[in-house]
CSV table of C-alpha atoms and ligand atoms in Angstrom, one decimal:
chain,number,residue,atom,x,y,z
A,66,MET,CA,0.0,0.0,0.0
A,67,LYS,CA,1.3,3.5,-0.9
A,68,LEU,CA,0.3,6.8,0.6
A,69,TYR,CA,1.3,9.8,-1.6
A,70,VAL,CA,1.8,12.9,0.6
A,71,CYS,CA,3.2,16.4,0.0
A,72,TRP,CA,6.4,16.6,1.9
A,73,GLY,CA,5.7,14.4,4.9
A,74,THR,CA,3.2,13.5,7.6
A,75,PHE,CA,4.2,16.2,10.1
A,76,PRO,CA,1.6,18.1,12.2
A,77,SER,CA,0.4,21.5,11.0
A,78,PRO,CA,-0.9,24.3,13.1
A,79,LEU,CA,-3.4,25.3,10.4
A,80,PRO,CA,-7.1,24.9,11.1
A,81,GLY,CA,-8.1,21.4,10.2
A,82,GLY,CA,-4.6,20.1,10.6
A,83,HIS,CA,-2.4,18.5,8.0
A,84,PRO,CA,-4.5,16.4,5.5
A,85,CYS,CA,-1.6,14.1,4.7
A,86,ARG,CA,-1.0,13.4,8.4
A,87,THR,CA,-4.8,12.9,9.0
A,88,ALA,CA,-4.8,10.3,6.2
A,89,TYR,CA,-1.6,8.6,7.4
A,90,LEU,CA,-2.9,8.3,11.0
A,91,ALA,CA,-6.2,6.9,9.9
A,92,VAL,CA,-4.6,4.3,7.7
A,93,GLN,CA,-2.2,3.3,10.5
A,94,ARG,CA,-5.1,3.2,13.1
A,95,ALA,CA,-6.8,0.8,10.7
A,96,GLY,CA,-3.9,-1.5,11.0
A,97,TYR,CA,-1.9,-0.8,7.8
A,98,GLU,CA,1.7,0.5,7.5
A,99,PRO,CA,1.7,2.2,4.1
A,100,SER,CA,4.9,3.1,2.2
A,101,VAL,CA,4.8,6.9,2.4
A,102,GLU,CA,5.7,8.5,-1.0
A,103,ARG,CA,6.7,12.1,-0.8
A,104,ALA,CA,5.4,13.8,-3.9
A,105,LEU,CA,7.2,17.1,-3.2
A,106,GLY,CA,6.3,20.2,-5.3
A,107,THR,CA,3.0,21.8,-4.3
A,108,ALA,CA,-0.4,21.8,-6.0
A,109,TRP,CA,-0.7,25.5,-5.1
A,110,LEU,CA,1.8,26.3,-7.9
A,111,PRO,CA,1.5,25.5,-11.6
A,112,TYR,CA,2.2,22.0,-12.8
A,113,PHE,CA,5.2,23.1,-14.8
A,114,PRO,CA,7.9,23.5,-13.6
A,115,PHE,CA,7.0,23.1,-9.9
A,116,ASN,CA,5.3,19.7,-9.9
A,117,VAL,CA,7.3,17.7,-12.4
A,118,THR,CA,8.4,15.2,-9.7
A,119,PRO,CA,8.1,11.4,-9.9
A,120,GLY,CA,5.5,11.5,-7.1
A,121,ARG,CA,3.3,14.1,-8.7
A,122,LEU,CA,3.5,12.4,-12.0
A,123,ALA,CA,2.4,9.1,-10.4
A,124,VAL,CA,-0.5,10.9,-8.7
A,125,ARG,CA,-1.6,12.6,-11.9
A,126,ARG,CA,-1.5,9.3,-13.7
A,127,LEU,CA,-3.6,7.7,-11.0
A,128,THR,CA,-6.2,10.5,-10.5
A,129,GLY,CA,-5.9,13.0,-13.3
A,130,HIS,CA,-4.9,15.6,-10.6
A,131,ILE,CA,-1.8,16.4,-8.7
A,132,GLU,CA,-3.3,17.0,-5.3
A,133,VAL,CA,-2.4,14.8,-2.3
A,134,PRO,CA,-3.0,12.8,-0.2
A,135,VAL,CA,-3.7,9.8,-2.3
A,136,LEU,CA,-3.9,6.2,-1.1
A,137,VAL,CA,-3.2,3.3,-3.4
A,138,THR,CA,-4.2,0.0,-1.9
A,139,ASP,CA,-2.5,-3.4,-2.5
A,140,ASP,CA,-5.4,-4.4,-4.7
A,141,GLY,CA,-5.2,-1.3,-6.8
A,142,GLN,CA,-7.9,0.9,-5.3
A,143,VAL,CA,-7.1,4.6,-5.6
A,144,VAL,CA,-8.5,6.9,-2.9
A,145,GLN,CA,-8.0,10.7,-3.2
A,146,GLY,CA,-8.5,13.2,-0.4
A,147,SER,CA,-8.0,13.0,3.4
A,148,GLN,CA,-11.7,12.5,4.3
A,149,GLU,CA,-12.1,9.8,1.6
A,150,ILE,CA,-9.0,8.1,3.0
A,151,VAL,CA,-10.3,8.3,6.6
A,152,ASP,CA,-13.6,6.8,5.4
A,153,TRP,CA,-11.8,4.0,3.5
A,154,ALA,CA,-9.7,3.2,6.5
A,155,GLN,CA,-12.7,3.0,8.7
A,156,ARG,CA,-14.5,0.7,6.3
A,157,ASN,CA,-11.4,-1.5,5.8
A,158,ALA,CA,-9.8,-1.8,9.2
A,159,LEU,CA,-7.9,-5.0,9.7
B,26,GSH,N1,-9.4,18.7,0.7
B,26,GSH,C1,-8.1,18.1,0.5
B,26,GSH,C2,-7.0,19.1,0.8
B,26,GSH,C3,-5.7,18.5,0.5
B,26,GSH,C4,-4.6,19.5,0.8
B,26,GSH,O1,-4.8,20.6,1.2
B,26,GSH,N2,-3.4,18.9,0.7
B,26,GSH,C5,-2.3,19.7,1.1
B,26,GSH,C6,-1.1,18.7,1.3
B,26,GSH,S1,-1.2,18.1,2.9
B,26,GSH,C7,-1.8,20.5,0.0
B,26,GSH,O2,-0.9,21.3,0.2
B,26,GSH,N3,-2.2,20.3,-1.1
B,26,GSH,C8,-1.6,20.9,-2.2
B,26,GSH,C9,-0.5,19.9,-2.7
B,26,GSH,O3,-0.9,18.8,-3.0
B,26,GSH,O4,0.6,20.3,-2.7
B,26,GSH,C10,-8.0,17.0,1.5
B,26,GSH,O5,-8.3,17.1,2.7
B,26,GSH,O6,-7.5,15.9,1.1
């Protein structure tokens, strides 16, 4: 299982916290230990030249967008967005 994140899963003081961390903790709480793939770049800046990274390219291939977090399960499900990943984790807890 892979979890594509921005630059990491660190906490954020911003309201609502850090979506990548929220997704990571939910997947962990559900009993999984995903490989965390740092996409780097930032979707707040144009695709070219800021987001031409292997991680963003992979995310774009999978979802059509470059925004993270994105979860790719071992059976190939692609789940984009922190709330969607939290929901998936709750439905699929080990
Ligand atoms: N609504 C989205 C927001 C995702 C979001 O804001 N992601 C952060 C990364 S943690 C961001 O910086 N997105 C722009 C990017 O992908 O660089 C979610 O909760 O999944």
